[in-house]
mmCIF file of C-alpha atoms in Angstrom:
data_model
loop_
_atom_site.group_PDB
_atom_site.id
_atom_site.type_symbol
_atom_site.label_atom_id
_atom_site.label_comp_id
_atom_site.label_asym_id
_atom_site.label_seq_id
_atom_site.Cartn_x
_atom_site.Cartn_y
_atom_site.Cartn_z
ATOM 1 C CA ILE M 1 -21.531 -22.169 43.303
ATOM 2 C CA THR M 2 -22.375 -24.141 46.399
ATOM 3 C CA ASN M 3 -23.397 -22.270 49.530
ATOM 4 C CA ASN M 4 -20.580 -23.104 51.785
ATOM 5 C CA GLY M 5 -17.623 -20.662 48.606
ATOM 6 C CA ALA M 6 -16.482 -24.129 47.254
ATOM 7 C CA THR M 7 -16.817 -24.697 43.818
ATOM 8 C CA ALA M 8 -19.434 -26.849 41.868
ATOM 9 C CA THR M 9 -17.383 -30.396 39.793
ATOM 10 C CA GLY M 10 -18.853 -30.937 36.502
ATOM 11 C CA ALA M 11 -20.165 -34.166 35.170
ATOM 12 C CA LYS M 12 -17.654 -36.577 36.364
ATOM 13 C CA GLY M 13 -15.999 -34.843 38.701
ATOM 14 C CA SER M 14 -14.459 -33.155 36.134
ATOM 15 C CA GLY M 15 -13.571 -29.807 38.194
ATOM 16 C CA LYS M 16 -14.912 -27.280 35.863
ATOM 17 C CA THR M 17 -16.859 -24.652 37.355
ATOM 18 C CA ARG M 18 -20.888 -24.644 36.376
ATOM 19 C CA GLY M 19 -21.554 -20.790 36.089
ATOM 20 C CA GLU M 20 -19.471 -17.372 37.417
ATOM 21 C CA VAL M 21 -21.672 -14.129 39.373
ATOM 22 C CA ARG M 22 -20.553 -11.183 38.615
ATOM 23 C CA ILE M 23 -20.883 -8.658 41.317
ATOM 24 C CA ASP M 24 -20.696 -4.853 40.899
ATOM 25 C CA MET M 25 -20.258 -2.616 43.385
ATOM 26 C CA ALA M 26 -20.630 0.756 44.554
ATOM 27 C CA TYR M 27 -20.132 3.084 47.560
ATOM 28 C CA PHE M 28 -21.875 5.843 48.029
ATOM 29 C CA PRO M 29 -20.766 8.154 51.356
ATOM 30 C CA THR M 30 -23.695 8.125 53.395
ATOM 31 C CA VAL M 31 -23.251 9.633 57.778
ATOM 32 C CA SER M 32 -25.245 7.153 59.780
ATOM 33 C CA VAL M 33 -25.152 8.092 64.086
ATOM 34 C CA ILE M 34 -24.340 11.067 64.264
ATOM 35 C CA GLU M 35 -22.868 12.001 68.111
ATOM 36 C CA THR M 36 -22.198 15.669 68.976
ATOM 37 C CA LYS M 37 -20.005 17.866 70.834
ATOM 38 C CA VAL M 38 -21.865 19.320 73.442
ATOM 39 C CA GLU M 39 -20.528 23.518 75.142
ATOM 40 C CA SER M 40 -21.648 26.218 76.586
ATOM 41 C CA VAL M 41 -22.097 29.396 74.142
ATOM 42 C CA GLU M 42 -22.797 32.594 74.464
ATOM 43 C CA THR M 43 -25.640 34.783 72.436
ATOM 44 C CA THR M 44 -26.960 38.247 72.510
ATOM 45 C CA THR M 45 -30.878 36.620 71.956
ATOM 46 C CA THR M 46 -32.423 37.189 75.296
ATOM 47 C CA GLU M 47 -35.796 35.204 73.984
ATOM 48 C CA LYS M 48 -35.214 32.162 74.860
ATOM 49 C CA PRO M 49 -35.687 29.373 70.667
ATOM 50 C CA HIS M 50 -37.757 26.385 70.582
ATOM 51 C CA ALA M 51 -35.767 24.189 70.699
ATOM 52 C CA SER M 52 -37.087 22.282 67.513
ATOM 53 C CA GLU M 53 -35.222 25.637 65.808
ATOM 54 C CA ASN M 54 -32.220 24.230 67.178
ATOM 55 C CA VAL M 55 -32.494 20.868 65.552
ATOM 56 C CA VAL M 56 -33.132 22.821 62.330
ATOM 57 C CA ALA M 57 -30.392 24.836 62.658
ATOM 58 C CA ALA M 58 -27.864 21.433 63.349
ATOM 59 C CA THR M 59 -28.609 19.598 61.115
ATOM 60 C CA SER M 60 -28.072 22.232 58.115
ATOM 61 C CA GLU M 61 -24.838 22.617 59.280
ATOM 62 C CA MET M 62 -24.148 18.941 59.069
ATOM 63 C CA ASN M 63 -25.521 18.498 55.321
ATOM 64 C CA ALA M 64 -23.037 21.289 55.343
ATOM 65 C CA GLU M 65 -20.128 20.002 56.813
ATOM 66 C CA ALA M 66 -21.443 16.377 54.824
ATOM 67 C CA LYS M 67 -21.266 17.757 51.984
ATOM 68 C CA THR M 68 -18.090 19.486 51.231
ATOM 69 C CA THR M 69 -15.498 16.416 52.670
ATOM 70 C CA ASN M 70 -14.767 13.578 50.788
ATOM 71 C CA THR M 71 -13.163 11.920 52.939
ATOM 72 C CA GLY M 72 -16.150 9.795 54.382
ATOM 73 C CA SER M 73 -15.513 10.034 56.828
ATOM 74 C CA VAL M 74 -17.556 11.046 60.632
ATOM 75 C CA PRO M 75 -18.193 15.075 60.843
ATOM 76 C CA THR M 76 -18.890 15.958 63.977
ATOM 77 C CA VAL M 77 -21.318 18.731 64.664
ATOM 78 C CA GLU M 78 -20.971 21.888 67.928
ATOM 79 C CA PRO M 79 -25.256 22.856 68.225
ATOM 80 C CA LYS M 80 -25.664 26.404 69.677
ATOM 81 C CA SER M 81 -26.925 26.468 72.911
ATOM 82 C CA ASN M 82 -30.195 28.298 73.849
ATOM 83 C CA SER M 83 -30.012 31.399 75.835
ATOM 84 C CA ALA M 84 -29.894 29.574 79.220
ATOM 85 C CA GLY M 85 -27.297 27.874 77.865
ATOM 86 C CA GLU M 86 -29.051 24.467 77.651
ATOM 87 C CA PRO M 87 -27.679 22.593 75.017
ATOM 88 C CA ALA M 88 -29.801 21.676 72.474
ATOM 89 C CA GLN M 89 -32.164 18.373 71.288
ATOM 90 C CA VAL M 90 -30.301 16.877 68.775
ATOM 91 C CA SER M 91 -31.748 14.081 67.026
ATOM 92 C CA ASN M 92 -30.091 10.383 66.159
ATOM 93 C CA SER M 93 -31.560 10.262 63.640
ATOM 94 C CA ALA M 94 -29.582 11.536 60.366
ATOM 95 C CA PRO M 95 -29.764 12.355 57.250
ATOM 96 C CA GLU M 96 -28.286 10.286 54.206
ATOM 97 C CA ALA M 97 -26.460 11.696 51.984
ATOM 98 C CA PRO M 98 -28.280 12.548 48.466
ATOM 99 C CA ARG M 99 -27.130 9.013 46.907
ATOM 100 C CA LYS M 100 -26.035 9.776 42.482
ATOM 101 C CA SER M 101 -28.163 7.857 40.630
ATOM 102 C CA VAL M 102 -27.903 7.018 37.159
ATOM 103 C CA ASP M 103 -29.663 8.375 34.305
ATOM 104 C CA ALA M 104 -30.257 5.592 31.943
ATOM 105 C CA ALA M 105 -31.418 8.104 29.250
ATOM 106 C CA GLU M 106 -28.277 10.162 29.463
ATOM 107 C CA VAL M 107 -25.771 6.825 29.638
ATOM 108 C CA SER M 108 -27.831 5.790 26.136
ATOM 109 C CA GLU M 109 -27.285 9.372 24.476
ATOM 110 C CA ARG M 110 -23.887 8.716 25.542
ATOM 111 C CA LYS M 111 -23.257 6.188 23.247
ATOM 112 C CA LEU M 112 -25.050 6.075 20.728
ATOM 113 C CA ALA M 113 -23.349 9.590 20.239
ATOM 114 C CA GLU M 114 -19.874 7.508 20.594
ATOM 115 C CA GLU M 115 -21.468 5.121 18.201
ATOM 116 C CA THR M 116 -22.443 7.870 16.129
ATOM 117 C CA GLU M 117 -18.778 8.930 15.849
ATOM 118 C CA ARG M 118 -17.034 6.439 15.557
ATOM 119 C CA LYS M 119 -19.342 5.019 12.324
ATOM 120 C CA ALA M 120 -18.692 8.658 11.509
ATOM 121 C CA TYR M 121 -14.373 8.296 11.763
ATOM 122 C CA VAL M 122 -15.398 5.371 9.721
ATOM 123 C CA ALA M 123 -17.042 6.569 6.545
ATOM 124 C CA SER M 124 -15.156 9.170 6.470
ATOM 125 C CA LEU M 125 -11.387 6.697 6.176
ATOM 126 C CA THR M 126 -9.750 6.180 2.684
ATOM 127 C CA THR M 127 -7.032 3.641 3.460
ATOM 128 C CA GLY M 128 -8.046 0.201 3.780
ATOM 129 C CA VAL M 129 -8.466 -3.530 2.679
ATOM 130 C CA LEU M 130 -10.327 -4.172 0.171
ATOM 131 C CA THR M 131 -11.836 -7.418 -0.236
ATOM 132 C CA VAL M 132 -13.303 -8.978 -3.964
ATOM 133 C CA THR M 133 -14.932 -12.690 -4.306
ATOM 134 C CA VAL M 134 -15.403 -13.274 -8.557
ATOM 135 C CA HIS M 135 -18.073 -15.615 -8.246
ATOM 136 C CA GLN M 136 -18.432 -16.137 -11.465
ATOM 137 C CA ALA M 137 -19.165 -15.532 -14.665
ATOM 138 C CA ARG M 138 -22.349 -16.482 -17.735
ATOM 139 C CA GLU M 139 -22.185 -16.755 -21.448
ATOM 140 C CA LEU M 140 -18.927 -15.877 -22.275
ATOM 141 C CA ALA M 141 -18.201 -15.157 -25.729
ATOM 142 C CA CYS M 142 -16.192 -18.266 -25.921
ATOM 143 C CA SER M 143 -16.867 -22.005 -26.796
ATOM 144 C CA LYS M 144 -18.240 -24.648 -24.074
ATOM 145 C CA ASN M 145 -14.264 -26.078 -24.048
ATOM 146 C CA ALA M 146 -12.461 -23.110 -23.110
ATOM 147 C CA SER M 147 -10.735 -22.535 -20.042
ATOM 148 C CA PRO M 148 -11.341 -19.359 -18.379
ATOM 149 C CA ARG M 149 -9.887 -17.091 -15.519
ATOM 150 C CA CYS M 150 -10.133 -14.021 -14.374
ATOM 151 C CA ALA M 151 -7.388 -11.137 -13.359
ATOM 152 C CA LEU M 152 -7.594 -8.438 -10.980
ATOM 153 C CA GLU M 153 -5.273 -5.575 -11.837
ATOM 154 C CA LEU M 154 -6.368 -2.087 -9.610
ATOM 155 C CA HIS M 155 -5.492 1.128 -11.234
ATOM 156 C CA GLY M 156 -5.393 4.627 -9.689
ATOM 157 C CA VAL M 157 -2.982 4.890 -7.075
ATOM 158 C CA GLU M 158 0.271 6.868 -7.230
ATOM 159 C CA THR M 159 2.027 3.086 -6.074
ATOM 160 C CA PRO M 160 0.774 0.013 -6.765
ATOM 161 C CA PRO M 161 0.517 -2.963 -4.073
ATOM 162 C CA THR M 162 2.710 -5.560 -6.314
ATOM 163 C CA GLY M 163 4.262 -2.941 -8.485
ATOM 164 C CA PRO M 164 4.329 -2.284 -11.844
ATOM 165 C CA LYS M 165 2.220 -4.552 -13.093
ATOM 166 C CA ARG M 166 -0.808 -3.604 -11.536
ATOM 167 C CA LEU M 167 -2.029 -7.392 -10.687
ATOM 168 C CA VAL M 168 -3.136 -8.120 -7.082
ATOM 169 C CA GLY M 169 -4.493 -11.474 -7.856
ATOM 170 C CA GLN M 170 -6.631 -14.197 -10.487
ATOM 171 C CA THR M 171 -8.868 -17.122 -9.641
ATOM 172 C CA GLU M 172 -7.508 -20.310 -11.481
ATOM 173 C CA ALA M 173 -8.554 -21.911 -15.156
ATOM 174 C CA ILE M 174 -12.102 -22.952 -15.102
ATOM 175 C CA LYS M 175 -11.751 -26.313 -17.627
ATOM 176 C CA LYS M 176 -14.082 -26.734 -20.350
ATOM 177 C CA THR M 177 -16.970 -24.596 -19.500
ATOM 178 C CA ASN M 178 -18.160 -21.019 -20.662
ATOM 179 C CA ASN M 179 -20.471 -20.971 -16.948
ATOM 180 C CA PRO M 180 -16.728 -20.698 -14.757
ATOM 181 C CA VAL M 181 -17.539 -20.608 -10.911
ATOM 182 C CA TRP M 182 -14.262 -19.941 -8.892
ATOM 183 C CA ASP M 183 -15.548 -17.914 -5.835
ATOM 184 C CA ALA M 184 -12.353 -16.742 -5.266
ATOM 185 C CA PRO M 185 -11.352 -13.275 -2.608
ATOM 186 C CA ILE M 186 -8.953 -11.773 -3.050
ATOM 187 C CA PRO M 187 -7.850 -9.112 -1.073
ATOM 188 C CA PHE M 188 -5.508 -6.659 -0.630
ATOM 189 C CA TYR M 189 -4.501 -2.985 0.341
ATOM 190 C CA VAL M 190 -5.573 0.294 -1.390
ATOM 191 C CA SER M 191 -3.856 3.527 -0.690
ATOM 192 C CA ASP M 192 -7.124 5.859 -1.512
ATOM 193 C CA SER M 193 -10.814 4.862 -2.995
ATOM 194 C CA ARG M 194 -11.417 7.819 -3.461
ATOM 195 C CA THR M 195 -9.274 7.150 -6.811
ATOM 196 C CA ALA M 196 -8.734 3.720 -7.648
ATOM 197 C CA TYR M 197 -10.742 1.113 -8.805
ATOM 198 C CA CYS M 198 -10.855 -2.128 -9.816
ATOM 199 C CA VAL M 199 -10.469 -3.703 -14.060
ATOM 200 C CA PHE M 200 -11.350 -7.616 -13.910
ATOM 201 C CA THR M 201 -9.832 -8.734 -17.312
ATOM 202 C CA ILE M 202 -10.952 -12.881 -18.234
ATOM 203 C CA LYS M 203 -9.134 -15.449 -21.100
ATOM 204 C CA ASP M 204 -8.727 -18.534 -22.400
ATOM 205 C CA THR M 205 -6.207 -20.101 -20.945
ATOM 206 C CA LYS M 206 -6.498 -23.120 -23.754
ATOM 207 C CA GLU M 207 -6.416 -20.681 -26.760
ATOM 208 C CA GLY M 208 -5.449 -17.012 -25.500
ATOM 209 C CA SER M 209 -8.841 -14.605 -26.485
ATOM 210 C CA GLY M 210 -9.841 -12.494 -24.318
ATOM 211 C CA LEU M 211 -13.655 -12.595 -23.052
ATOM 212 C CA GLY M 212 -14.507 -9.517 -21.919
ATOM 213 C CA THR M 213 -13.450 -6.602 -19.411
ATOM 214 C CA ALA M 214 -15.056 -5.074 -16.520
ATOM 215 C CA THR M 215 -13.930 -2.085 -14.254
ATOM 216 C CA VAL M 216 -15.558 -1.055 -11.107
ATOM 217 C CA GLN M 217 -14.966 2.394 -8.677
ATOM 218 C CA ILE M 218 -13.957 1.188 -5.968
ATOM 219 C CA HIS M 219 -16.052 3.885 -5.083
ATOM 220 C CA ASP M 220 -19.409 3.958 -5.328
ATOM 221 C CA VAL M 221 -19.317 -0.064 -4.102
ATOM 222 C CA ILE M 222 -17.960 0.399 -0.905
ATOM 223 C CA ASN M 223 -20.684 4.055 -0.133
ATOM 224 C CA GLN M 224 -23.246 1.336 -1.568
ATOM 225 C CA PRO M 225 -25.932 2.681 1.292
ATOM 226 C CA SER M 226 -26.770 -0.121 3.756
ATOM 227 C CA GLU M 227 -30.094 -0.828 3.473
ATOM 228 C CA THR M 228 -29.845 -0.542 -0.563
ATOM 229 C CA THR M 229 -29.499 -4.372 -2.002
ATOM 230 C CA PRO M 230 -26.577 -3.515 -4.693
ATOM 231 C CA ASP M 231 -26.466 -5.311 -7.866
ATOM 232 C CA ASP M 232 -23.133 -7.380 -8.192
ATOM 233 C CA TRP M 233 -24.201 -8.584 -12.146
ATOM 234 C CA PHE M 234 -21.386 -6.547 -14.402
ATOM 235 C CA LYS M 235 -21.525 -6.139 -17.267
ATOM 236 C CA LEU M 236 -18.309 -6.959 -20.129
ATOM 237 C CA ASP M 237 -16.499 -4.690 -21.821
ATOM 238 C CA ALA M 238 -16.180 -5.014 -25.566
ATOM 239 C CA VAL M 239 -17.817 -8.552 -26.502
ATOM 240 C CA PRO M 240 -21.583 -8.727 -27.462
ATOM 241 C CA THR M 241 -22.831 -11.220 -24.122
ATOM 242 C CA GLY M 242 -20.919 -11.906 -21.573
ATOM 243 C CA LYS M 243 -21.315 -10.433 -17.632
ATOM 244 C CA LEU M 244 -19.457 -11.504 -14.030
ATOM 245 C CA ARG M 245 -20.707 -11.293 -10.355
ATOM 246 C CA LEU M 246 -18.298 -9.638 -8.459
ATOM 247 C CA THR M 247 -18.648 -8.910 -4.674
ATOM 248 C CA PHE M 248 -16.290 -6.774 -2.032
ATOM 249 C CA LYS M 249 -15.752 -6.492 1.890
ATOM 250 C CA TRP M 250 -14.299 -2.883 2.991
ATOM 251 C CA ASP M 251 -12.136 -2.969 5.813
ATOM 252 C CA PRO M 252 -10.691 0.885 7.064
ATOM 253 C CA VAL M 253 -6.977 0.755 8.071
ATOM 254 C CA ASP M 254 -6.096 4.297 9.509
ATOM 255 C CA LEU M 255 -2.425 4.514 8.768
ATOM 256 C CA ASN M 256 -1.474 7.937 8.839
ATOM 257 C CA ALA M 257 -3.305 8.456 12.012
ATOM 258 C CA GLN M 258 -4.747 11.722 11.869
ATOM 259 C CA GLY M 259 -7.795 10.421 14.220
ATOM 260 C CA GLY M 260 -6.818 14.415 16.653
ATOM 261 C CA GLY M 261 -9.297 14.326 19.305
ATOM 262 C CA SER M 262 -11.559 11.417 18.994
ATOM 263 C CA LYS M 263 -11.724 9.460 20.955
ATOM 264 C CA VAL M 264 -12.232 6.370 18.185
ATOM 265 C CA LEU M 265 -8.701 5.867 17.590
ATOM 266 C CA ARG M 266 -6.722 5.075 21.053
ATOM 267 C CA LYS M 267 -3.391 4.195 19.088
ATOM 268 C CA GLU M 268 -1.400 5.313 15.903
ATOM 269 C CA PRO M 269 -0.267 1.593 13.819
ATOM 270 C CA ILE M 270 3.399 2.416 11.715
ATOM 271 C CA GLY M 271 2.452 -0.305 9.005
ATOM 272 C CA LEU M 272 0.708 -3.233 8.029
ATOM 273 C CA ALA M 273 1.045 -6.778 7.842
ATOM 274 C CA ARG M 274 0.600 -8.984 4.864
ATOM 275 C CA VAL M 275 0.765 -12.211 5.340
ATOM 276 C CA LYS M 276 -0.265 -15.481 3.080
ATOM 277 C CA ILE M 277 -0.914 -18.771 4.380
ATOM 278 C CA VAL M 278 0.429 -20.783 1.411
ATOM 279 C CA GLU M 279 0.105 -24.563 3.127
ATOM 280 C CA ALA M 280 1.662 -27.458 5.972
ATOM 281 C CA LYS M 281 3.191 -30.670 5.441
ATOM 282 C CA GLY M 282 3.437 -33.118 7.416
ATOM 283 C CA VAL M 283 1.029 -32.597 10.377
ATOM 284 C CA ALA M 284 0.402 -34.269 12.960
ATOM 285 C CA ASN M 285 -2.629 -36.194 12.931
ATOM 286 C CA VAL M 286 -5.402 -37.148 15.492
ATOM 287 C CA GLU M 287 -8.049 -38.836 13.747
ATOM 288 C CA THR M 288 -8.592 -42.577 14.260
ATOM 289 C CA PHE M 289 -10.562 -43.967 11.302
ATOM 290 C CA ARG M 290 -9.509 -40.439 9.015
ATOM 291 C CA LYS M 291 -6.815 -37.872 8.068
ATOM 292 C CA SER M 292 -7.482 -35.216 10.232
ATOM 293 C CA ASP M 293 -8.935 -31.853 9.254
ATOM 294 C CA PRO M 294 -6.657 -28.846 9.908
ATOM 295 C CA TYR M 295 -7.047 -24.447 10.261
ATOM 296 C CA CYS M 296 -4.886 -22.092 10.348
ATOM 297 C CA LYS M 297 -6.057 -19.399 12.500
ATOM 298 C CA LEU M 298 -3.825 -16.073 12.820
ATOM 299 C CA PHE M 299 -3.038 -13.528 15.662
ATOM 300 C CA LEU M 300 -0.288 -10.594 15.920
ATOM 301 C CA ALA M 301 -0.010 -9.141 19.541
ATOM 302 C CA ARG M 302 -1.714 -11.836 20.754
ATOM 303 C CA GLN M 303 -5.434 -10.536 19.333
ATOM 304 C CA ALA M 304 -6.953 -12.864 16.213
ATOM 305 C CA PHE M 305 -7.106 -11.337 12.862
ATOM 306 C CA GLY M 306 -7.708 -14.392 10.579
ATOM 307 C CA SER M 307 -8.484 -17.939 10.661
ATOM 308 C CA THR M 308 -7.772 -20.275 6.940
ATOM 309 C CA ASN M 309 -10.986 -22.630 4.903
ATOM 310 C CA VAL M 310 -11.027 -26.218 6.665
ATOM 311 C CA ARG M 311 -9.261 -28.874 4.893
ATOM 312 C CA ASP M 312 -11.298 -32.259 4.939
ATOM 313 C CA ASN M 313 -9.321 -35.340 5.626
ATOM 314 C CA THR M 314 -5.456 -34.047 4.898
ATOM 315 C CA LEU M 315 -2.216 -33.805 7.112
ATOM 316 C CA ASP M 316 -1.230 -31.789 3.465
ATOM 317 C CA PRO M 317 -3.559 -28.518 4.382
ATOM 318 C CA VAL M 318 -3.069 -25.674 0.628
ATOM 319 C CA TRP M 319 -4.689 -23.158 1.088
ATOM 320 C CA ASN M 320 -3.498 -19.884 -0.171
ATOM 321 C CA GLU M 321 -5.947 -17.715 2.027
ATOM 322 C CA THR M 322 -3.959 -13.697 2.189
ATOM 323 C CA PHE M 323 -4.963 -11.844 5.201
ATOM 324 C CA PHE M 324 -3.952 -8.058 6.722
ATOM 325 C CA SER M 325 -3.105 -6.805 9.895
ATOM 326 C CA PRO M 326 -2.181 -3.171 11.515
ATOM 327 C CA TYR M 327 0.356 -3.145 13.738
ATOM 328 C CA TYR M 328 1.679 -0.896 16.388
ATOM 329 C CA GLY M 329 4.786 -1.809 16.311
ATOM 330 C CA ARG M 330 8.233 -4.544 15.400
ATOM 331 C CA SER M 331 8.135 -5.492 19.061
ATOM 332 C CA GLU M 332 4.853 -7.223 18.252
ATOM 333 C CA THR M 333 4.471 -11.320 17.906
ATOM 334 C CA LEU M 334 2.591 -13.392 15.265
ATOM 335 C CA ARG M 335 1.672 -16.664 16.173
ATOM 336 C CA PHE M 336 -0.058 -18.821 14.102
ATOM 337 C CA GLU M 337 -2.217 -22.292 14.767
ATOM 338 C CA VAL M 338 -3.135 -25.403 13.054
ATOM 339 C CA TRP M 339 -6.043 -26.608 14.727
ATOM 340 C CA ASP M 340 -7.400 -29.953 13.411
ATOM 341 C CA TYR M 341 -11.838 -28.352 13.143
ATOM 342 C CA ASN M 342 -14.104 -31.008 14.950
ATOM 343 C CA ASN M 343 -17.574 -30.498 14.505
ATOM 344 C CA VAL M 344 -18.905 -32.728 17.495
ATOM 345 C CA LYS M 345 -15.989 -32.140 19.811
ATOM 346 C CA LYS M 346 -13.938 -29.309 20.475
ATOM 347 C CA ASP M 347 -11.725 -28.460 17.903
ATOM 348 C CA ARG M 348 -7.859 -29.794 18.816
ATOM 349 C CA THR M 349 -4.098 -28.664 18.405
ATOM 350 C CA LEU M 350 -2.165 -29.206 15.996
ATOM 351 C CA GLY M 351 0.887 -26.911 16.551
ATOM 352 C CA ARG M 352 2.438 -23.716 16.499
ATOM 353 C CA VAL M 353 4.819 -21.123 16.319
ATOM 354 C CA GLU M 354 5.276 -17.819 17.036
ATOM 355 C CA PHE M 355 8.219 -15.254 15.686
ATOM 356 C CA LEU M 356 9.191 -12.117 16.761
ATOM 357 C CA LEU M 357 7.486 -9.671 14.062
ATOM 358 C CA SER M 358 10.556 -6.903 13.780
ATOM 359 C CA ASP M 359 12.526 -10.638 12.064
ATOM 360 C CA LEU M 360 9.951 -11.547 9.608
ATOM 361 C CA VAL M 361 9.574 -7.517 8.703
ATOM 362 C CA ALA M 362 13.000 -7.151 7.859
ATOM 363 C CA ALA M 363 13.184 -11.012 6.040
ATOM 364 C CA ALA M 364 10.581 -9.953 3.457
ATOM 365 C CA ASN M 365 11.960 -6.311 3.545
ATOM 366 C CA GLY M 366 15.225 -7.833 1.485
ATOM 367 C CA GLY M 367 17.211 -6.367 4.952
ATOM 368 C CA GLU M 368 19.591 -8.258 7.474
ATOM 369 C CA THR M 369 17.899 -9.767 10.963
ATOM 370 C CA LYS M 370 19.913 -10.352 13.710
ATOM 371 C CA ASP M 371 17.780 -14.001 13.221
ATOM 372 C CA PRO M 372 18.009 -15.042 9.871
ATOM 373 C CA ASN M 373 17.019 -18.570 10.230
ATOM 374 C CA PHE M 374 14.753 -17.274 13.478
ATOM 375 C CA SER M 375 15.718 -19.413 15.728
ATOM 376 C CA ARG M 376 14.221 -17.491 18.226
ATOM 377 C CA CYS M 377 10.913 -18.785 17.180
ATOM 378 C CA LYS M 378 8.756 -20.730 20.041
ATOM 379 C CA ALA M 379 7.404 -23.639 17.964
ATOM 380 C CA ASP M 380 5.589 -25.937 19.831
ATOM 381 C CA GLY M 381 5.258 -29.166 17.203
ATOM 382 C CA LEU M 382 5.393 -27.039 13.485
ATOM 383 C CA SER M 383 8.533 -26.297 11.884
ATOM 384 C CA VAL M 384 9.467 -23.284 10.084
ATOM 385 C CA LYS M 385 12.439 -25.262 8.209
ATOM 386 C CA ASP M 386 12.905 -27.514 5.409
ATOM 387 C CA SER M 387 12.662 -30.420 7.211
ATOM 388 C CA GLY M 388 11.007 -32.682 10.347
ATOM 389 C CA ASP M 389 7.254 -33.515 11.071
ATOM 390 C CA GLY M 390 4.817 -30.417 11.051
ATOM 391 C CA VAL M 391 6.277 -27.633 8.405
ATOM 392 C CA LEU M 392 3.427 -24.297 7.796
ATOM 393 C CA ARG M 393 4.834 -22.791 4.840
ATOM 394 C CA VAL M 394 3.259 -18.988 5.335
#
């Protein structure tokens, strides 16, 4: 910003500002100039007091009146006269009201208390989204021509997330190896972390034989102290050799909203949205010598809650990635944005599409929706039908 208030332009007249100035202002009422009204007042004192005593008395009355008012107006003080009827002399310099001082230690202590309360509240939650990343397996009891796959089942909860099968996800089969590397994240909702546990089963898809199982208590892995390095290798049961490497990421979600008067919980969620980004077809090509590098961002009620991985040099990206987000009303909007990744310049948009959450919830539950074809959705460069350019499958 220049001295005359004009906006400074960037390179080549881009018209962009070079920076911002943030100003924090506070108002403290003070007394600047006091005009006194002189009147004759009868007193019973026969002795003539000193003028300085009248100054002290007038000043005390002035301070008392300034403290009791919050209007910010200048108070009028009527000083007492002496026994001879002569007005007292009042000093022209008025004392300032005491300014409010910000105690840095008090502010820091308050923030620390709020952060401690937040951590304690989050740690007490037993519902949330658990993301299990199945990294790899070693020394499996099979030949090097096997095709191992790992499946994950959730047990210990009354209502499994995917019905009676209890299967929440599985990796791809890796051919011709007994040391497979998957690096596959599997997110799922846990209704009670105190009783839930995961069962991992590795099978050879070529021979159909089992290669071992591993059981992990969810409560044990999400409550490990942060200062300790967790052991992410788990020995496989029912087989002579083999171990499985797993990592866990816990995101607590309070769907019951039992926060009471806590400042941590501001609003009550009414549900948890599970969104799987499957693929996109025929996205725009914004590159010159190669194809776009698309990825997808997710927004719920204008708040970002997920982003897929980048798929290089393709107009038909396949992601198959799942995301979760609590929602607070069915009138909220769910928006998907597809972007072209660029490691030198800014990323460029390839299109977006926006839905009403009420239509998606009704369609997902098999009920009737007022907009079965999603004609009310707002699209820009993307389509939700099976024809046309830029189709996003979710």
